[in-house]
C-alpha cells in the first residue's frame, strides 16, 4: 500500500510491488491475479450472505439485505477491518484511481450476487432480489467512496449503517 500511496497506483509497476514484498514477479501473481486485487479485497461475501439469509423472510428483500449487511458489519473481523488504516488507504486509492474503481465495482458485483442468491433462497423473486442487492451495494459503495475521499474522521461502519438503514426508513 505504501508504494501505491507514494507513487500512485497506475505509476507503480508490479515488479516494484513484488520487490518491496521480497517475492518474485511470478510469486506475486500466484497470490494476486491482478495488481488491482492487492487493493480491492473482499473476504466478507460468505458472512454477508449468511447474515442476509438469517433475516426474517417476512421483511422486504431490501430490508433483509440492509439488516443482513448491518449485522455482518458487527463481526469482530469486520470491525477490525473498518478500523484499520489500510482500509481507508485502499478505499481512498479506489476513489481516486479509475482502474481501481472498476475493480471495486467488479468486486461489488460478486457481493451483489451473493446477497441476491441469499434473498432468492429466502423466497424473493429474482427481480426483487437483484434490485435489493443492487441498491444495497450501490449505496454502500457510494458511502465508502465519499468517506475515503474526504477528511472525515468518522467511523465508516457507523456511516454505512446510518446510510443503509436510511434506505429502509429505519433511524436506528
XYZ file of N, CA and C in Angstrom:
516
model
N 0.823 -1.196 0.000
C 0.000 0.000 0.000
C 0.863 1.254 0.000
N 1.978 1.183 0.683
C 2.838 2.358 0.784
C 3.321 2.805 -0.595
N 3.740 1.862 -1.428
C 4.200 2.230 -2.774
C 3.085 2.882 -3.576
N 1.900 2.303 -3.507
C 0.776 2.860 -4.257
C 0.435 4.257 -3.766
N 0.490 4.461 -2.462
C 0.180 5.767 -1.890
C 1.233 6.803 -2.278
N 2.499 6.399 -2.247
C 3.586 7.333 -2.557
C 3.714 7.616 -4.051
N 3.639 6.577 -4.872
C 3.910 6.716 -6.303
C 2.658 6.817 -7.164
N 1.519 6.471 -6.599
C 0.300 6.382 -7.382
C 0.127 4.956 -7.875
N -1.097 4.501 -7.903
C -1.354 3.112 -8.268
C -0.898 2.806 -9.688
N -1.336 3.624 -10.638
C -1.015 3.355 -12.043
C 0.473 3.480 -12.341
N 1.183 4.311 -11.589
C 2.615 4.524 -11.834
C 3.499 3.467 -11.168
N 2.911 2.608 -10.368
C 3.691 1.602 -9.647
C 3.627 0.268 -10.380
N 4.749 -0.201 -10.918
C 4.726 -1.492 -11.621
C 4.664 -2.663 -10.639
N 4.102 -3.768 -11.102
C 4.019 -4.977 -10.283
C 5.406 -5.404 -9.822
N 6.409 -5.255 -10.673
C 7.775 -5.648 -10.296
C 8.236 -4.901 -9.043
N 7.874 -3.632 -8.916
C 8.256 -2.853 -7.733
C 7.519 -3.353 -6.491
N 6.256 -3.706 -6.655
C 5.478 -4.232 -5.529
C 6.061 -5.567 -5.080
N 6.363 -6.431 -6.037
C 6.945 -7.741 -5.719
C 8.291 -7.579 -5.020
N 9.127 -6.684 -5.532
C 10.444 -6.461 -4.923
C 10.304 -5.941 -3.494
N 9.384 -5.020 -3.274
C 9.174 -4.471 -1.928
C 8.684 -5.548 -0.958
N 7.959 -6.527 -1.488
C 7.458 -7.622 -0.648
C 8.471 -8.754 -0.518
N 9.565 -8.659 -1.271
C 10.597 -9.687 -1.205
C 10.225 -10.975 -1.915
N 9.392 -10.855 -2.954
C 8.993 -12.031 -3.732
C 9.242 -11.772 -5.212
N 9.205 -12.826 -5.986
C 9.393 -12.674 -7.428
C 8.095 -12.196 -8.078
N 8.230 -11.720 -9.290
C 7.088 -11.291 -10.094
C 6.092 -12.441 -10.223
N 6.608 -13.646 -10.482
C 5.755 -14.819 -10.645
C 5.036 -15.164 -9.336
N 5.744 -15.079 -8.226
C 5.130 -15.369 -6.927
C 4.016 -14.373 -6.626
N 4.240 -13.117 -6.985
C 3.193 -12.105 -6.802
C 1.903 -12.575 -7.462
N 2.001 -13.017 -8.715
C 0.802 -13.409 -9.453
C 0.220 -14.742 -9.001
N 0.965 -15.510 -8.240
C 0.382 -16.717 -7.637
C -0.591 -16.338 -6.522
N -0.322 -15.220 -5.872
C -1.158 -14.791 -4.754
C -2.214 -13.762 -5.154
N -1.932 -12.989 -6.181
C -2.847 -11.946 -6.632
C -3.020 -12.062 -8.141
N -4.231 -12.311 -8.613
C -4.425 -12.470 -10.054
C -4.171 -11.191 -10.856
N -4.350 -10.039 -10.212
C -4.123 -8.748 -10.865
C -3.510 -7.782 -9.858
N -2.938 -6.712 -10.362
C -2.418 -5.680 -9.459
C -3.568 -5.071 -8.656
N -4.718 -4.905 -9.289
C -5.875 -4.320 -8.616
C -6.328 -5.152 -7.413
N -6.153 -6.476 -7.505
C -6.624 -7.347 -6.419
C -5.833 -7.173 -5.123
N -4.684 -6.512 -5.183
C -3.937 -6.198 -3.963
C -4.705 -5.160 -3.144
N -5.368 -4.256 -3.825
C -6.066 -3.158 -3.164
C -7.533 -3.499 -2.906
N -8.181 -4.090 -3.892
C -9.606 -4.406 -3.784
C -9.746 -5.809 -3.209
N -9.938 -5.864 -1.911
C -10.014 -7.127 -1.180
C -11.383 -7.215 -0.525
N -12.078 -8.316 -0.753
C -13.370 -8.506 -0.105
C -13.499 -9.960 0.304
N -13.310 -10.210 1.576
C -13.375 -11.584 2.083
C -14.662 -11.834 2.869
N -15.570 -10.883 2.855
C -16.751 -10.979 3.706
C -18.012 -11.478 3.003
N -17.952 -11.804 1.707
C -19.158 -12.221 0.994
C -19.902 -13.370 1.670
N -19.213 -14.453 2.078
C -19.961 -15.540 2.736
C -20.653 -15.091 4.030
N -19.984 -14.257 4.814
C -20.584 -13.774 6.065
C -21.779 -12.867 5.786
N -21.656 -12.027 4.762
C -22.761 -11.134 4.403
C -23.950 -11.955 3.921
N -23.706 -12.917 3.036
C -24.790 -13.752 2.514
C -25.485 -14.509 3.644
N -24.711 -15.048 4.576
C -25.301 -15.779 5.705
C -26.141 -14.854 6.579
N -25.659 -13.636 6.806
C -26.405 -12.682 7.633
C -27.691 -12.243 6.940
N -27.646 -12.081 5.625
C -28.854 -11.740 4.865
C -29.845 -12.899 4.944
N -29.362 -14.111 4.743
C -30.229 -15.293 4.783
C -30.875 -15.476 6.152
N -30.218 -15.013 7.206
C -30.738 -15.177 8.568
C -31.837 -14.174 8.920
N -32.060 -13.183 8.066
C -33.076 -12.170 8.353
C -34.474 -12.754 8.145
N -35.463 -12.250 8.879
C -36.828 -12.784 8.759
C -37.370 -12.662 7.335
N -37.918 -13.745 6.846
C -38.481 -13.755 5.483
C -39.709 -12.862 5.362
N -40.272 -12.473 6.474
C -41.440 -11.591 6.440
C -41.057 -10.160 6.061
N -39.783 -9.832 6.139
C -39.307 -8.494 5.755
C -39.170 -8.409 4.242
N -39.139 -7.189 3.732
C -38.933 -6.999 2.295
C -37.508 -7.413 1.929
N -37.268 -7.744 0.663
C -35.901 -8.091 0.265
C -34.891 -6.986 0.589
N -35.256 -5.721 0.374
C -34.321 -4.638 0.676
C -34.041 -4.564 2.177
N -35.069 -4.701 3.000
C -34.860 -4.670 4.452
C -33.995 -5.846 4.897
N -34.216 -7.018 4.331
C -33.392 -8.183 4.675
C -31.941 -7.940 4.276
N -31.733 -7.377 3.092
C -30.370 -7.120 2.614
C -29.673 -6.092 3.500
N -30.355 -4.997 3.784
C -29.762 -3.928 4.600
C -29.463 -4.426 6.009
N -30.436 -5.050 6.631
C -30.218 -5.523 8.011
C -29.186 -6.644 8.057
N -29.130 -7.457 7.009
C -28.114 -8.504 6.954
C -26.714 -7.927 6.872
N -26.526 -6.936 5.998
C -25.207 -6.311 5.901
C -24.853 -5.606 7.207
N -25.822 -4.929 7.805
C -25.565 -4.254 9.087
C -25.134 -5.266 10.147
N -25.764 -6.425 10.175
C -25.391 -7.465 11.140
C -23.992 -8.002 10.850
N -23.685 -8.222 9.582
C -22.356 -8.734 9.211
C -21.262 -7.735 9.576
N -21.580 -6.455 9.511
C -20.600 -5.416 9.828
C -20.265 -5.362 11.313
N -21.055 -6.029 12.135
C -20.800 -6.039 13.577
C -19.843 -7.144 14.010
N -19.402 -7.978 13.073
C -18.480 -9.053 13.449
C -17.133 -8.451 13.859
N -16.409 -9.111 14.749
C -15.093 -8.591 15.153
C -14.149 -8.401 13.957
N -14.220 -9.309 12.991
C -13.347 -9.200 11.809
C -13.681 -7.959 10.992
N -14.971 -7.714 10.784
C -15.380 -6.543 10.008
C -15.037 -5.253 10.747
N -15.288 -5.218 12.040
C -14.970 -4.015 12.817
C -13.473 -3.720 12.800
N -12.658 -4.768 12.879
C -11.201 -4.573 12.812
C -10.794 -4.050 11.441
N -11.417 -4.566 10.394
C -11.113 -4.102 9.034
C -11.463 -2.628 8.882
N -12.664 -2.239 9.306
C -13.087 -0.845 9.200
C -12.179 0.090 9.987
N -11.644 -0.369 11.099
C -10.804 0.466 11.960
C -9.365 0.571 11.473
N -8.982 -0.246 10.514
C -7.583 -0.262 10.079
C -7.245 0.930 9.182
N -6.035 1.402 9.305
C -5.533 2.483 8.451
C -5.499 2.003 7.003
N -5.127 0.756 6.811
C -5.028 0.202 5.461
C -6.384 0.215 4.746
N -7.470 0.008 5.480
C -8.796 0.029 4.865
C -9.065 1.391 4.235
N -8.802 2.449 4.998
C -9.034 3.791 4.452
C -8.114 4.052 3.258
N -6.860 3.603 3.337
C -5.935 3.788 2.218
C -6.450 3.069 0.972
N -6.932 1.847 1.149
C -7.434 1.090 -0.003
C -8.646 1.769 -0.625
N -9.587 2.192 0.207
C -10.792 2.831 -0.322
C -10.448 4.179 -0.951
N -9.542 4.934 -0.340
C -9.130 6.224 -0.909
C -8.449 6.030 -2.259
N -7.601 5.018 -2.363
C -6.972 4.726 -3.657
C -8.023 4.375 -4.697
N -8.989 3.563 -4.307
C -10.053 3.181 -5.237
C -10.870 4.394 -5.663
N -11.101 5.308 -4.737
C -11.879 6.505 -5.052
C -11.161 7.414 -6.036
N -9.835 7.379 -6.023
C -9.064 8.314 -6.853
C -8.424 7.681 -8.086
N -8.639 6.395 -8.306
C -7.987 5.698 -9.413
C -9.033 4.975 -10.251
N -9.148 5.361 -11.511
C -10.178 4.803 -12.385
C -10.128 3.287 -12.463
N -8.949 2.718 -12.652
C -8.856 1.260 -12.783
C -9.271 0.552 -11.495
N -9.016 1.169 -10.367
C -9.421 0.571 -9.094
C -10.915 0.722 -8.850
N -11.499 1.821 -9.301
C -12.959 1.957 -9.183
C -13.635 0.854 -9.979
N -13.105 0.563 -11.163
C -13.665 -0.524 -11.973
C -13.526 -1.861 -11.252
N -12.383 -2.102 -10.639
C -12.174 -3.343 -9.886
C -13.088 -3.394 -8.665
N -13.307 -2.252 -8.029
C -14.198 -2.183 -6.875
C -15.623 -2.546 -7.278
N -16.078 -2.008 -8.409
C -17.425 -2.333 -8.882
C -17.529 -3.805 -9.264
N -16.471 -4.366 -9.854
C -16.482 -5.795 -10.197
C -16.555 -6.647 -8.935
N -15.796 -6.282 -7.925
C -15.837 -6.998 -6.652
C -17.213 -6.848 -6.010
N -17.770 -5.663 -6.119
C -19.111 -5.422 -5.593
C -20.150 -6.280 -6.276
N -19.924 -6.564 -7.540
C -20.850 -7.432 -8.287
C -20.871 -8.834 -7.679
N -19.715 -9.316 -7.232
C -19.658 -10.630 -6.584
C -20.442 -10.608 -5.269
N -20.312 -9.534 -4.517
C -21.072 -9.401 -3.274
C -22.558 -9.301 -3.588
N -22.883 -8.525 -4.611
C -24.274 -8.387 -5.037
C -24.863 -9.749 -5.386
N -24.104 -10.566 -6.111
C -24.568 -11.912 -6.463
C -24.820 -12.752 -5.214
N -23.912 -12.685 -4.247
C -24.064 -13.462 -3.010
C -25.314 -13.025 -2.249
N -25.540 -11.722 -2.167
C -26.723 -11.202 -1.479
C -27.987 -11.605 -2.232
N -27.983 -11.452 -3.547
C -29.163 -11.814 -4.345
C -29.499 -13.292 -4.186
N -28.497 -14.148 -4.218
C -28.755 -15.585 -4.059
C -29.333 -15.890 -2.677
N -28.837 -15.212 -1.652
C -29.388 -15.416 -0.305
C -30.851 -14.979 -0.249
N -31.180 -13.898 -0.936
C -32.563 -13.421 -0.957
C -33.461 -14.350 -1.766
N -32.953 -14.837 -2.892
C -33.731 -15.763 -3.724
C -33.997 -17.049 -2.950
N -32.980 -17.546 -2.262
C -33.164 -18.741 -1.433
C -34.159 -18.476 -0.308
N -34.338 -17.231 0.035
C -35.291 -16.833 1.066
C -36.651 -16.488 0.496
N -36.920 -16.913 -0.722
C -38.222 -16.803 -1.380
C -38.490 -15.472 -2.086
N -37.510 -14.615 -2.231
C -37.707 -13.382 -3.004
C -37.648 -13.727 -4.490
N -38.361 -12.967 -5.295
C -38.267 -13.173 -6.741
C -36.876 -12.748 -7.209
N -36.481 -13.245 -8.354
C -35.170 -12.887 -8.907
C -35.073 -11.377 -9.082
N -36.130 -10.774 -9.605
C -36.112 -9.332 -9.858
C -36.008 -8.536 -8.563
N -36.807 -8.912 -7.561
C -36.756 -8.202 -6.278
C -35.404 -8.390 -5.597
N -34.872 -9.606 -5.672
C -33.572 -9.889 -5.051
C -32.466 -9.085 -5.724
N -32.465 -9.050 -7.047
C -31.437 -8.301 -7.780
C -31.546 -6.806 -7.497
N -32.772 -6.288 -7.462
C -32.957 -4.859 -7.186
C -32.473 -4.516 -5.778
N -32.824 -5.341 -4.803
C -32.406 -5.085 -3.419
C -30.892 -5.178 -3.277
N -30.300 -6.208 -3.862
C -28.845 -6.381 -3.766
C -28.115 -5.239 -4.471
N -28.621 -4.829 -5.632
C -28.002 -3.718 -6.355
C -28.095 -2.409 -5.592
N -29.255 -2.147 -4.997
C -29.426 -0.926 -4.198
C -28.491 -0.942 -2.991
N -28.396 -2.090 -2.341
C -27.526 -2.225 -1.174
C -26.075 -1.929 -1.526
N -25.575 -2.575 -2.573
C -24.159 -2.408 -2.931
C -23.873 -1.031 -3.504
N -24.805 -0.487 -4.269
C -24.614 0.865 -4.786
C -24.523 1.880 -3.660
N -25.425 1.764 -2.696
C -25.420 2.695 -1.562
C -24.172 2.516 -0.703
N -23.807 1.272 -0.425
C -22.625 1.019 0.413
C -21.363 1.557 -0.249
N -21.230 1.326 -1.538
C -20.051 1.802 -2.260
C -20.003 3.325 -2.269
N -21.143 3.962 -2.507
C -21.188 5.428 -2.524
C -20.785 6.010 -1.172
N -21.276 5.431 -0.087
C -20.937 5.928 1.254
C -19.442 5.774 1.512
N -18.888 4.600 1.196
C -17.461 4.369 1.460
C -16.562 5.259 0.610
N -16.889 5.432 -0.661
C -16.066 6.292 -1.520
C -16.122 7.741 -1.049
N -17.287 8.190 -0.620
C -17.415 9.553 -0.102
C -16.595 9.721 1.174
N -16.688 8.754 2.075
C -15.931 8.800 3.333
C -14.430 8.855 3.072
N -13.943 7.999 2.197
C -12.500 7.913 1.963
C -11.962 9.092 1.170
N -12.817 9.782 0.446
C -12.372 10.904 -0.379
C -12.228 12.197 0.408
N -12.794 12.243 1.589
C -12.771 13.479 2.360
C -11.920 13.373 3.602
N -11.905 14.434 4.380
C -11.078 14.470 5.588
C -11.763 13.858 6.813
N -12.885 13.203 6.620
C -13.689 12.717 7.737
C -12.945 11.740 8.640
N -13.087 11.958 9.933
C -12.571 11.016 10.925
C -13.691 10.112 11.423
N -14.841 10.199 10.775
C -15.998 9.414 11.195
C -15.727 7.920 11.033
N -16.425 7.147 11.807
C -16.340 5.693 11.748
C -17.067 5.210 10.491
N -16.367 4.556 9.555
C -17.024 4.134 8.316
C -18.147 3.133 8.558
N -18.012 2.307 9.573
C -19.062 1.346 9.897
C -20.342 2.067 10.309
N -20.209 3.089 11.143
C -21.374 3.865 11.584
C -21.997 4.622 10.416
N -21.164 5.209 9.562
C -21.684 5.912 8.385
C -22.446 4.961 7.475
N -21.883 3.783 7.262
C -22.550 2.789 6.418
C -23.899 2.393 7.000
N -23.912 2.087 8.277
C -25.172 1.669 8.898
C -26.227 2.761 8.789
N -25.845 3.994 9.083
C -26.793 5.102 9.004
C -27.324 5.255 7.584
N -26.417 5.244 6.612
C -26.825 5.392 5.221
C -27.698 4.249 4.741
N -27.311 3.039 5.076
C -28.065 1.878 4.605
C -29.414 1.758 5.298
N -29.441 1.948 6.610
C -30.722 1.864 7.319
C -31.673 2.961 6.853
N -31.129 4.095 6.418
C -31.963 5.154 5.853
C -32.698 4.714 4.595
N -32.126 3.768 3.861
C -32.794 3.250 2.660
C -34.131 2.601 2.986
N -34.228 2.046 4.184
C -35.457 1.344 4.557
C -36.256 2.109 5.609
N -35.884 3.374 5.839
C -36.618 4.212 6.776
C -36.440 3.813 8.227
N -35.307 3.184 8.532
C -35.019 2.754 9.902
C -33.979 3.699 10.492
N -34.365 4.553 11.447
C -33.421 5.523 12.002
C -32.445 4.943 13.020
N -32.520 3.637 13.296
C -31.652 3.039 14.331
C -30.269 3.439 14.129
